[in-house]
CSV table of C-alpha atoms in Angstrom, one decimal:
chain,number,residue,atom,x,y,z
A,1,UNK,CA,13.1,83.2,-15.4
A,2,UNK,CA,12.3,83.7,-19.2
A,3,UNK,CA,13.6,86.9,-19.7
A,4,UNK,CA,12.2,87.5,-23.6
A,5,UNK,CA,12.6,91.0,-25.9
A,6,UNK,CA,15.3,91.7,-24.0
A,7,UNK,CA,18.4,93.3,-26.3
A,8,UNK,CA,20.6,91.1,-26.3
A,9,UNK,CA,17.7,88.5,-27.3
A,10,UNK,CA,16.8,91.0,-30.2
A,11,UNK,CA,20.4,91.6,-31.2
A,12,UNK,CA,21.1,87.8,-30.9
A,13,UNK,CA,18.6,87.2,-33.8
A,14,UNK,CA,20.6,89.7,-35.9
A,15,UNK,CA,23.5,88.6,-35.1
A,16,UNK,CA,22.5,84.3,-36.8
A,17,UNK,CA,21.6,86.2,-40.0
A,18,UNK,CA,25.3,87.4,-40.0
A,19,UNK,CA,26.8,86.6,-43.7
A,20,UNK,CA,23.7,85.9,-45.4
A,21,UNK,CA,21.6,87.0,-47.9
A,22,UNK,CA,18.0,88.6,-46.7
A,23,UNK,CA,15.7,88.8,-49.8
A,24,UNK,CA,12.8,90.9,-50.9
A,25,UNK,CA,9.7,88.8,-51.7
A,26,UNK,CA,5.7,89.8,-52.6
A,27,UNK,CA,4.2,86.5,-52.4
A,28,UNK,CA,4.8,83.0,-51.0
A,29,UNK,CA,6.6,81.4,-54.1
A,30,UNK,CA,8.9,83.8,-54.0
A,31,UNK,CA,9.6,82.9,-50.4
A,32,UNK,CA,9.8,79.8,-51.2
A,33,UNK,CA,12.5,80.2,-54.2
A,34,UNK,CA,14.2,82.2,-51.7
A,35,UNK,CA,14.3,79.8,-48.8
A,36,UNK,CA,15.8,76.9,-51.5
A,37,UNK,CA,18.5,79.8,-52.5
A,38,UNK,CA,19.8,79.5,-49.3
A,39,UNK,CA,18.3,83.3,-47.9
A,40,UNK,CA,18.3,83.5,-44.3
A,41,UNK,CA,14.6,85.7,-44.0
A,42,UNK,CA,13.0,87.3,-46.3
A,43,UNK,CA,11.6,90.3,-46.7
A,44,UNK,CA,7.9,90.6,-47.4
A,45,UNK,CA,6.9,93.3,-49.4
A,46,UNK,CA,3.4,94.8,-51.0
A,47,UNK,CA,5.6,95.8,-53.9
A,48,UNK,CA,9.7,95.5,-54.0
A,49,UNK,CA,11.1,98.9,-54.1
A,50,UNK,CA,12.0,99.0,-58.2
A,51,UNK,CA,7.8,99.0,-58.7
A,52,UNK,CA,7.3,101.0,-55.8
A,53,UNK,CA,9.6,103.8,-57.7
A,54,UNK,CA,8.2,103.3,-61.1
A,55,UNK,CA,4.4,102.9,-60.0
A,56,UNK,CA,4.7,105.9,-57.1
A,57,UNK,CA,1.7,106.3,-54.9
A,58,UNK,CA,1.8,106.1,-50.7
A,59,UNK,CA,3.9,103.3,-50.2
A,60,UNK,CA,2.3,101.7,-46.8
A,61,UNK,CA,2.6,98.6,-44.6
A,62,UNK,CA,1.8,95.3,-46.6
A,63,UNK,CA,-1.3,93.5,-45.6
A,64,UNK,CA,-1.5,90.9,-43.3
A,65,UNK,CA,-3.3,88.4,-45.7
A,66,UNK,CA,0.0,88.2,-47.8
A,67,UNK,CA,2.4,88.7,-44.7
A,68,UNK,CA,0.4,85.6,-43.1
A,69,UNK,CA,0.1,83.5,-46.4
A,70,UNK,CA,4.8,84.1,-46.5
A,71,UNK,CA,5.2,83.3,-43.2
A,72,UNK,CA,3.1,79.2,-43.7
A,73,UNK,CA,5.4,79.7,-46.8
A,74,UNK,CA,8.4,79.7,-45.4
A,75,UNK,CA,10.5,78.0,-41.8
A,76,UNK,CA,13.1,81.4,-42.4
A,77,UNK,CA,12.4,84.1,-40.4
A,78,UNK,CA,10.4,87.1,-42.1
A,79,UNK,CA,10.7,90.9,-41.5
A,80,UNK,CA,7.9,93.4,-43.1
A,81,UNK,CA,8.5,96.8,-43.3
A,82,UNK,CA,6.4,99.9,-41.6
A,83,UNK,CA,6.5,103.5,-42.6
A,84,UNK,CA,8.9,105.8,-40.8
A,85,UNK,CA,7.5,106.8,-37.6
A,86,UNK,CA,4.0,104.4,-37.8
A,87,UNK,CA,4.2,102.2,-34.8
A,88,UNK,CA,0.9,101.1,-34.8
A,89,UNK,CA,2.1,99.8,-38.4
A,90,UNK,CA,4.7,98.4,-36.3
A,91,UNK,CA,2.3,97.0,-32.9
A,92,UNK,CA,-0.2,95.0,-36.5
A,93,UNK,CA,3.4,93.5,-37.6
A,94,UNK,CA,4.4,92.6,-33.9
A,95,UNK,CA,0.5,90.8,-33.4
A,96,UNK,CA,1.2,89.1,-36.8
A,97,UNK,CA,4.6,87.2,-35.3
A,98,UNK,CA,6.3,88.8,-37.6
A,99,UNK,CA,10.4,87.7,-36.6
A,100,UNK,CA,11.7,91.4,-37.5
A,101,UNK,CA,10.3,95.2,-38.4
A,102,UNK,CA,12.1,96.8,-40.9
A,103,UNK,CA,11.0,100.7,-40.2
A,104,UNK,CA,12.2,102.1,-43.7
A,105,UNK,CA,12.4,104.9,-46.0
A,106,UNK,CA,11.2,102.7,-48.4
A,107,UNK,CA,8.0,103.3,-47.7
A,108,UNK,CA,6.2,106.5,-47.4
A,109,UNK,CA,7.0,108.2,-44.2
A,110,UNK,CA,4.1,108.2,-41.9
A,111,UNK,CA,6.4,111.1,-39.4
A,112,UNK,CA,8.6,113.2,-40.6
A,113,UNK,CA,10.5,114.4,-37.2
A,114,UNK,CA,10.3,111.4,-34.7
A,115,UNK,CA,10.9,107.8,-35.6
A,116,UNK,CA,9.3,104.7,-33.5
A,117,UNK,CA,9.8,104.2,-30.0
A,118,UNK,CA,11.7,100.6,-30.8
A,119,UNK,CA,11.9,99.8,-27.7
A,120,UNK,CA,8.6,99.5,-26.9
A,121,UNK,CA,8.7,96.2,-29.0
A,122,UNK,CA,9.2,93.0,-28.0
A,123,UNK,CA,10.2,92.1,-31.7
A,124,UNK,CA,13.6,93.5,-33.1
A,125,UNK,CA,13.7,96.8,-35.8
A,126,UNK,CA,16.7,97.2,-38.5
A,127,UNK,CA,16.6,100.9,-39.5
A,128,UNK,CA,18.8,102.2,-42.2
A,129,UNK,CA,21.4,104.6,-42.1
A,130,UNK,CA,23.9,107.0,-44.7
A,131,UNK,CA,26.0,107.7,-41.5
A,132,UNK,CA,27.4,106.9,-38.4
A,133,UNK,CA,25.1,109.5,-36.6
A,134,UNK,CA,22.3,108.0,-38.0
A,135,UNK,CA,23.2,104.6,-37.6
A,136,UNK,CA,23.4,105.6,-33.5
A,137,UNK,CA,20.5,107.5,-33.6
A,138,UNK,CA,18.6,104.6,-34.5
A,139,UNK,CA,20.5,102.4,-32.6
A,140,UNK,CA,19.1,105.1,-29.5
A,141,UNK,CA,15.8,104.3,-30.1
A,142,UNK,CA,16.3,100.6,-30.2
A,143,UNK,CA,17.6,99.5,-33.4
A,144,UNK,CA,19.2,95.8,-33.1
A,145,UNK,CA,19.9,95.9,-36.7
A,146,UNK,CA,21.2,98.7,-39.7
A,147,UNK,CA,21.4,98.7,-42.6
A,148,UNK,CA,23.4,100.7,-45.6
A,149,UNK,CA,20.1,103.1,-46.6
A,150,UNK,CA,21.7,102.9,-50.1
A,151,UNK,CA,19.0,104.0,-52.9
A,152,UNK,CA,16.7,100.8,-52.8
A,153,UNK,CA,15.1,100.2,-56.3
A,154,UNK,CA,17.8,101.2,-58.8
A,155,UNK,CA,19.7,98.5,-58.9
A,156,UNK,CA,22.8,100.5,-58.7
A,157,UNK,CA,25.3,100.1,-55.9
A,158,UNK,CA,27.0,103.0,-55.8
A,159,UNK,CA,24.8,104.7,-53.1
A,160,UNK,CA,24.9,101.0,-50.4
A,161,UNK,CA,29.0,102.0,-51.1
A,162,UNK,CA,29.0,105.6,-50.5
A,163,UNK,CA,27.0,104.7,-47.0
A,164,UNK,CA,28.9,101.4,-45.8
A,165,UNK,CA,32.1,103.8,-46.3
A,166,UNK,CA,31.0,106.5,-44.4
A,167,UNK,CA,29.8,104.7,-41.4
A,168,UNK,CA,33.0,102.1,-41.1
A,169,UNK,CA,35.6,105.7,-42.3
A,170,UNK,CA,33.5,107.9,-38.7
A,171,UNK,CA,34.4,105.0,-36.9
A,172,UNK,CA,37.9,104.9,-37.5
A,173,UNK,CA,38.1,108.5,-37.1
A,174,UNK,CA,36.3,108.4,-33.4
A,175,UNK,CA,38.7,105.8,-33.1
A,176,UNK,CA,41.7,108.0,-33.5
A,177,UNK,CA,40.2,110.8,-31.1
A,178,UNK,CA,41.4,111.8,-27.9
A,179,UNK,CA,39.4,111.1,-25.2
A,180,UNK,CA,38.8,114.9,-24.1
A,181,UNK,CA,37.4,115.3,-28.0
A,182,UNK,CA,34.7,112.8,-28.0
A,183,UNK,CA,31.4,114.6,-26.4
A,184,UNK,CA,32.1,117.1,-29.0
A,185,UNK,CA,32.3,114.4,-31.4
A,186,UNK,CA,29.2,113.0,-30.2
A,187,UNK,CA,27.8,116.0,-30.4
A,188,UNK,CA,28.7,117.1,-34.6
A,189,UNK,CA,27.1,113.1,-35.0
A,190,UNK,CA,24.1,114.3,-33.2
A,191,UNK,CA,24.7,110.4,-31.6
A,192,UNK,CA,24.2,109.6,-28.1
A,193,UNK,CA,27.6,110.0,-26.2
A,194,UNK,CA,27.5,106.4,-24.0
A,195,UNK,CA,26.8,104.9,-28.0
A,196,UNK,CA,29.8,107.3,-29.4
A,197,UNK,CA,31.9,105.9,-26.6
A,198,UNK,CA,31.0,102.2,-27.1
A,199,UNK,CA,31.6,102.3,-30.8
A,200,UNK,CA,34.9,103.5,-29.9
A,201,UNK,CA,35.8,101.0,-27.4
A,202,UNK,CA,34.3,98.4,-30.3
A,203,UNK,CA,36.2,99.6,-33.6
A,204,UNK,CA,32.5,98.7,-35.1
A,205,UNK,CA,29.0,99.3,-34.6
A,206,UNK,CA,27.2,97.2,-31.6
A,207,UNK,CA,24.6,96.1,-33.6
A,208,UNK,CA,24.8,93.9,-36.9
A,209,UNK,CA,25.2,96.0,-39.7
A,210,UNK,CA,24.3,94.9,-43.1
A,211,UNK,CA,24.5,96.5,-46.6
A,212,UNK,CA,21.1,97.3,-48.8
A,213,UNK,CA,20.3,99.5,-51.7
A,214,UNK,CA,21.1,98.6,-55.0
A,215,UNK,CA,22.6,95.4,-54.5
A,216,UNK,CA,21.9,93.2,-58.1
A,217,UNK,CA,24.8,91.2,-58.5
A,218,UNK,CA,27.1,88.4,-56.9
A,219,UNK,CA,30.3,90.9,-57.0
A,220,UNK,CA,28.3,93.4,-55.8
A,221,UNK,CA,27.0,91.3,-52.7
A,222,UNK,CA,30.9,90.3,-52.0
A,223,UNK,CA,32.5,94.0,-53.0
A,224,UNK,CA,30.0,95.0,-49.6
A,225,UNK,CA,31.2,92.5,-47.2
A,226,UNK,CA,34.5,92.8,-47.5
A,227,UNK,CA,33.6,96.2,-47.1
A,228,UNK,CA,33.2,95.2,-44.2
A,229,UNK,CA,29.6,94.8,-43.9
A,230,UNK,CA,28.0,91.9,-41.7
A,231,UNK,CA,25.8,90.6,-44.6
A,232,UNK,CA,23.2,91.8,-47.3
A,233,UNK,CA,19.9,93.0,-48.0
A,234,UNK,CA,18.5,92.1,-51.9
A,235,UNK,CA,15.6,93.9,-53.0
A,236,UNK,CA,14.7,94.6,-56.4
A,237,UNK,CA,17.8,92.5,-57.7
A,238,UNK,CA,16.6,89.2,-57.9
A,239,UNK,CA,12.7,88.9,-58.8
A,240,UNK,CA,13.1,92.0,-61.2
A,241,UNK,CA,16.3,89.6,-63.0
A,242,UNK,CA,15.7,87.0,-65.5
A,243,UNK,CA,16.4,83.9,-63.6
A,244,UNK,CA,15.5,85.1,-60.1
A,245,UNK,CA,15.8,81.2,-58.5
A,246,UNK,CA,19.5,80.8,-60.2
A,247,UNK,CA,20.6,84.9,-59.2
A,248,UNK,CA,19.3,84.1,-55.2
A,249,UNK,CA,21.2,81.0,-55.3
A,250,UNK,CA,24.5,83.2,-56.8
A,251,UNK,CA,24.6,85.9,-54.4
A,252,UNK,CA,24.2,83.8,-51.3
A,253,UNK,CA,27.1,81.6,-52.8
A,254,UNK,CA,28.9,85.0,-53.8
A,255,UNK,CA,28.4,86.6,-49.8
A,256,UNK,CA,29.3,82.8,-48.0
A,257,UNK,CA,32.8,82.7,-50.6
A,258,UNK,CA,32.8,86.8,-50.3
A,259,UNK,CA,37.3,86.6,-50.1
A,260,UNK,CA,37.3,83.9,-52.2
A,261,UNK,CA,37.4,85.4,-56.4
A,262,UNK,CA,37.3,82.3,-58.0
A,263,UNK,CA,33.8,81.6,-56.1
A,264,UNK,CA,32.4,84.7,-56.7
A,265,UNK,CA,33.7,84.1,-60.3
A,266,UNK,CA,31.7,80.9,-60.1
A,267,UNK,CA,28.8,82.7,-58.8
A,268,UNK,CA,28.8,85.2,-61.4
A,269,UNK,CA,29.2,82.4,-64.6
A,270,UNK,CA,25.5,82.8,-67.2
A,271,UNK,CA,23.1,84.3,-64.2
A,272,UNK,CA,21.0,86.0,-67.1
A,273,UNK,CA,20.0,89.8,-67.5
A,274,UNK,CA,20.5,91.5,-64.2
A,275,UNK,CA,17.7,94.1,-62.9
A,276,UNK,CA,18.2,97.0,-66.0
A,277,UNK,CA,19.0,99.8,-63.1
A,278,UNK,CA,19.2,103.4,-62.7
A,279,UNK,CA,21.3,106.2,-62.9
A,280,UNK,CA,21.3,107.3,-59.3
A,281,UNK,CA,23.0,111.5,-60.2
A,282,UNK,CA,19.5,111.4,-62.8
A,283,UNK,CA,17.4,110.9,-60.4
A,284,UNK,CA,15.8,113.8,-59.5
A,285,UNK,CA,16.4,115.0,-55.7
A,286,UNK,CA,12.5,114.5,-54.8
A,287,UNK,CA,12.2,110.8,-56.1
A,288,UNK,CA,15.3,110.3,-53.6
A,289,UNK,CA,14.4,107.5,-50.8
A,290,UNK,CA,17.7,107.7,-48.7
A,291,UNK,CA,17.4,111.2,-47.6
A,292,UNK,CA,13.8,110.4,-46.0
A,293,UNK,CA,14.3,110.0,-41.8
A,294,UNK,CA,17.4,110.9,-40.6
B,1,UNK,CA,45.0,73.7,-29.9
B,2,UNK,CA,43.3,74.5,-33.2
B,3,UNK,CA,39.7,74.4,-33.6
B,4,UNK,CA,37.9,74.8,-35.7
B,5,UNK,CA,34.5,77.1,-36.7
B,6,UNK,CA,32.1,76.1,-39.8
B,7,UNK,CA,32.3,80.2,-41.4
B,8,UNK,CA,29.4,80.2,-43.7
B,9,UNK,CA,27.0,82.1,-42.3
B,10,UNK,CA,25.4,82.6,-39.1
B,11,UNK,CA,27.2,83.5,-35.4
B,12,UNK,CA,30.6,82.5,-36.6
B,13,UNK,CA,32.7,85.8,-34.9
B,14,UNK,CA,31.0,85.0,-31.6
B,15,UNK,CA,32.3,81.0,-31.7
B,16,UNK,CA,35.7,82.6,-32.3
B,17,UNK,CA,35.8,84.9,-29.4
B,18,UNK,CA,34.6,82.0,-27.4
B,19,UNK,CA,37.2,79.9,-28.6
B,20,UNK,CA,39.8,82.4,-28.0
B,21,UNK,CA,39.4,83.4,-24.7
B,22,UNK,CA,38.6,79.6,-23.4
B,23,UNK,CA,42.0,78.9,-24.7
B,24,UNK,CA,42.0,77.8,-28.7
B,25,UNK,CA,43.2,78.7,-31.5
B,26,UNK,CA,40.2,79.4,-33.8
B,27,UNK,CA,40.5,78.2,-37.4
B,28,UNK,CA,37.8,79.5,-40.3
B,29,UNK,CA,36.9,76.3,-42.0
B,30,UNK,CA,35.1,77.4,-45.6
B,31,UNK,CA,35.9,74.2,-47.5
B,32,UNK,CA,37.4,70.6,-46.7
B,33,UNK,CA,40.6,71.1,-47.0
B,34,UNK,CA,40.3,73.4,-43.7
B,35,UNK,CA,39.6,70.4,-41.4
B,36,UNK,CA,42.7,69.0,-41.8
B,37,UNK,CA,44.5,69.1,-38.0
B,38,UNK,CA,41.7,70.2,-36.4
B,39,UNK,CA,40.8,69.1,-32.7
B,40,UNK,CA,37.7,69.7,-32.9
B,41,UNK,CA,35.1,72.2,-34.9
B,42,UNK,CA,31.7,74.0,-34.3
B,43,UNK,CA,28.9,74.5,-36.5
B,44,UNK,CA,27.6,78.0,-35.3
B,45,UNK,CA,24.1,79.3,-34.5
B,46,UNK,CA,23.0,80.4,-37.5
B,47,UNK,CA,19.6,79.8,-40.2
B,48,UNK,CA,19.8,75.7,-40.7
B,49,UNK,CA,18.5,75.6,-44.0
B,50,UNK,CA,21.1,78.3,-45.3
B,51,UNK,CA,23.8,76.6,-43.5
B,52,UNK,CA,23.1,72.9,-44.6
B,53,UNK,CA,22.6,74.2,-48.1
B,54,UNK,CA,26.1,75.9,-48.1
B,55,UNK,CA,27.6,72.5,-46.8
B,56,UNK,CA,26.1,70.5,-49.1
B,57,UNK,CA,27.4,73.0,-52.2
B,58,UNK,CA,30.7,73.2,-51.0
B,59,UNK,CA,31.2,69.2,-50.3
B,60,UNK,CA,31.8,70.3,-46.5
B,61,UNK,CA,28.7,67.8,-45.1
B,62,UNK,CA,30.7,65.2,-46.8
B,63,UNK,CA,34.1,66.2,-45.7
B,64,UNK,CA,32.6,66.9,-41.5
B,65,UNK,CA,30.8,63.5,-41.3
B,66,UNK,CA,33.9,61.4,-42.4
B,67,UNK,CA,36.1,63.3,-39.7
B,68,UNK,CA,33.1,62.7,-37.0
B,69,UNK,CA,32.8,59.4,-37.5
B,70,UNK,CA,36.9,59.1,-38.0
B,71,UNK,CA,36.2,60.8,-33.5
B,72,UNK,CA,36.4,64.4,-34.4
B,73,UNK,CA,34.5,66.4,-31.6
B,74,UNK,CA,31.7,68.1,-33.1
B,75,UNK,CA,29.9,71.2,-31.0
B,76,UNK,CA,26.4,72.4,-32.5
B,77,UNK,CA,24.5,75.7,-31.5
B,78,UNK,CA,21.2,75.8,-32.3
B,79,UNK,CA,21.3,75.3,-36.0
B,80,UNK,CA,24.5,73.9,-35.5
B,81,UNK,CA,22.2,71.0,-33.1
B,82,UNK,CA,19.8,70.5,-35.5
B,83,UNK,CA,22.2,69.9,-38.8
B,84,UNK,CA,23.6,66.8,-36.5
B,85,UNK,CA,20.8,66.0,-35.3
B,86,UNK,CA,19.0,62.2,-36.6
B,87,UNK,CA,15.9,63.9,-38.0
B,88,UNK,CA,14.5,67.4,-37.4
B,89,UNK,CA,10.1,68.5,-37.7
B,90,UNK,CA,9.2,71.6,-39.4
B,91,UNK,CA,11.6,72.1,-42.7
B,92,UNK,CA,14.1,70.3,-44.5
B,93,UNK,CA,15.8,67.0,-43.4
B,94,UNK,CA,19.1,67.7,-41.5
B,95,UNK,CA,22.4,67.3,-43.7
B,96,UNK,CA,25.1,65.2,-40.9
B,97,UNK,CA,22.9,63.4,-39.1
B,98,UNK,CA,25.2,62.3,-37.0
B,99,UNK,CA,23.7,62.8,-33.5
B,100,UNK,CA,20.4,59.9,-32.1
B,101,UNK,CA,18.3,62.6,-31.0
B,102,UNK,CA,14.5,64.2,-32.8
B,103,UNK,CA,14.5,68.1,-33.1
B,104,UNK,CA,11.6,70.3,-34.0
B,105,UNK,CA,12.5,73.7,-35.8
B,106,UNK,CA,11.3,76.9,-33.7
B,107,UNK,CA,9.2,75.3,-31.2
B,108,UNK,CA,9.1,77.6,-28.7
B,109,UNK,CA,7.6,80.6,-31.4
B,110,UNK,CA,8.4,83.0,-33.6
B,111,UNK,CA,11.1,85.8,-32.3
B,112,UNK,CA,8.7,87.1,-30.2
B,113,UNK,CA,9.2,84.5,-27.8
B,114,UNK,CA,12.8,84.3,-27.7
B,115,UNK,CA,14.0,84.3,-24.6
B,116,UNK,CA,17.5,84.6,-22.3
B,117,UNK,CA,17.1,82.4,-19.1
B,118,UNK,CA,20.2,81.0,-16.3
B,119,UNK,CA,20.0,77.2,-16.7
B,120,UNK,CA,22.1,74.4,-14.3
B,121,UNK,CA,24.4,72.1,-15.9
B,122,UNK,CA,26.7,70.7,-12.6
B,123,UNK,CA,28.7,68.9,-15.7
B,124,UNK,CA,29.8,72.2,-16.6
B,125,UNK,CA,29.4,74.7,-13.9
B,126,UNK,CA,28.7,74.2,-10.6
B,127,UNK,CA,26.6,77.4,-10.8
B,128,UNK,CA,23.9,78.5,-12.9
B,129,UNK,CA,24.6,80.6,-15.8
B,130,UNK,CA,22.9,82.8,-18.5
B,131,UNK,CA,21.9,82.1,-22.1
B,132,UNK,CA,20.2,82.8,-25.1
B,133,UNK,CA,17.3,80.6,-26.8
B,134,UNK,CA,17.0,82.7,-30.2
B,135,UNK,CA,14.0,80.5,-32.4
B,136,UNK,CA,15.4,78.2,-30.0
B,137,UNK,CA,14.8,74.3,-31.6
B,138,UNK,CA,13.7,71.7,-28.9
B,139,UNK,CA,15.3,68.3,-28.2
B,140,UNK,CA,12.1,65.7,-28.5
B,141,UNK,CA,13.7,62.5,-28.6
B,142,UNK,CA,16.9,61.2,-27.6
B,143,UNK,CA,18.6,57.7,-28.5
B,144,UNK,CA,20.2,55.1,-25.7
B,145,UNK,CA,23.8,56.5,-26.0
B,146,UNK,CA,22.8,60.7,-25.7
B,147,UNK,CA,23.1,62.1,-22.2
B,148,UNK,CA,21.1,65.2,-21.0
B,149,UNK,CA,23.9,67.0,-19.6
B,150,UNK,CA,21.0,70.0,-18.7
B,151,UNK,CA,17.7,70.8,-19.0
B,152,UNK,CA,15.2,74.1,-18.9
B,153,UNK,CA,11.6,73.6,-17.8
B,154,UNK,CA,12.0,69.5,-18.3
B,155,UNK,CA,13.4,69.6,-21.9
B,156,UNK,CA,16.7,68.7,-22.8
B,157,UNK,CA,18.6,71.9,-23.8
B,158,UNK,CA,22.8,70.4,-23.7
B,159,UNK,CA,22.8,66.6,-24.9
B,160,UNK,CA,26.0,64.8,-25.5
B,161,UNK,CA,27.1,61.6,-27.3
B,162,UNK,CA,30.0,60.7,-27.1
B,163,UNK,CA,32.3,63.6,-28.8
B,164,UNK,CA,29.1,65.3,-30.0
B,165,UNK,CA,27.8,68.1,-28.0
B,166,UNK,CA,24.3,69.9,-28.9
B,167,UNK,CA,23.2,72.7,-27.4
B,168,UNK,CA,19.6,74.3,-28.8
B,169,UNK,CA,20.8,77.6,-26.8
B,170,UNK,CA,23.4,80.3,-27.5
B,171,UNK,CA,26.3,79.9,-24.6
B,172,UNK,CA,28.3,82.5,-27.5
B,173,UNK,CA,25.5,85.2,-27.2
B,174,UNK,CA,25.6,85.8,-23.5
B,175,UNK,CA,29.6,85.4,-23.5
B,176,UNK,CA,29.3,82.7,-21.4
B,177,UNK,CA,32.7,80.0,-22.0
B,178,UNK,CA,31.6,77.5,-19.5
B,179,UNK,CA,30.3,75.2,-22.2
B,180,UNK,CA,33.2,76.1,-24.9
B,181,UNK,CA,35.8,75.3,-21.5
B,182,UNK,CA,33.7,71.8,-21.6
B,183,UNK,CA,33.8,71.0,-25.2
B,184,UNK,CA,37.9,72.0,-25.6
B,185,UNK,CA,38.1,69.7,-22.9
B,186,UNK,CA,36.2,66.7,-24.9
B,187,UNK,CA,38.4,68.4,-27.9
B,188,UNK,CA,41.9,67.4,-25.8
B,189,UNK,CA,40.8,64.0,-24.7
B,190,UNK,CA,40.6,62.9,-27.9
B,191,UNK,CA,44.1,64.7,-28.6
B,192,UNK,CA,45.3,62.5,-25.8
B,193,UNK,CA,43.4,59.5,-26.9
B,194,UNK,CA,41.6,59.2,-24.0
B,195,UNK,CA,37.8,58.3,-24.2
B,196,UNK,CA,35.6,61.1,-23.7
B,197,UNK,CA,34.5,62.0,-20.1
B,198,UNK,CA,30.7,61.6,-20.8
B,199,UNK,CA,28.7,58.8,-23.3
């Protein structure tokens, strides 16, 4: 008997994406550029995060017509974003046949208290996290993949580094704790106890963990891999740069050969201007995306 | 016995773990030089277009084809099988083109149709075992020298041609070791210089 939508099958697709680059695209043409460059998946969007940041207003799920056009243009998996807590947007994406749903802080939250009950869906979800507790709460709700939140649309990797290091540090700390302290650790993390035990046993998250939020160069991407991430999302970094096709390919090469400095050096060479980028410390609190949902 | 895993993209760590548990010494392969001295090579699951693009960019495609033609055993799962197939519909043509099978990409549908199921394959295991099909391809044609070792709903899911082994499913995702053990046996036969047990 075939069993669809099992945890193993959902987490399994994320496992197939490891070592890969997932790229934000807004048109079928961009999706083909991403696929030709070697992207493992594309994220179909109405606007890239840098434009959402610049234009303001309420950011919502993309138009199904746009998502369908992108799905028709490529054979690699297509992801799309829904607002935090907006389970009907998620139902719509599942009905369209999107391969992965990102419940994302980049869009304007629809619910400031609750995330989507992701176990009700056959399609797997990826969610952002800034620390281990947040990652485990999302996994507890059924997320099949975690990514750092970083600070999307800035072209500045500093927040992705902070979040990736935070999660890895907290995992190492759990492993050093004696067993009798784990319940209190779970309470302090705000995380399900069973998942705390699992993380301690595995020495890693029980799902694939990607880097996201501000990655703009091949060196950024390779650094996130060396820090221990399983792959990277690149949002505005590609199609807000001078030569998207070349930069896309270079980031794919840098992720595949992340621990070979000669290969990363070759990938970095002659790419033209990267996206301009923002100093995260100068962003007013209200403009931070990473604080949405926790 | 040293067995390589193509480590450019995909579920590399799962194959490394399965090989280790099945008793082999896994070796990550990112360059043609890394193929030296390997008893066999696994092409993992992942995105076939991505792995294919990366294989070509570092010259591994030609090197793998040459070693396979010299008799090195290859085991491809899902994307790995697509890359080994003679031809594939629904996307870029395959890169290695070593095995006389035709595959259709994502033939069961999109991710919401991905599934796990028990299959039977007496050559590998007297008991049925559980595997995952993730955006899996379907084998639509097999050539004369190809043995179908297992089927699911009438369609070939595990195929062998000489020392080439291909699965449309992922034994490494459910932690089932039998298919890897079978592949290690093929690799050991090659190392001993005896002909493969099938095909």
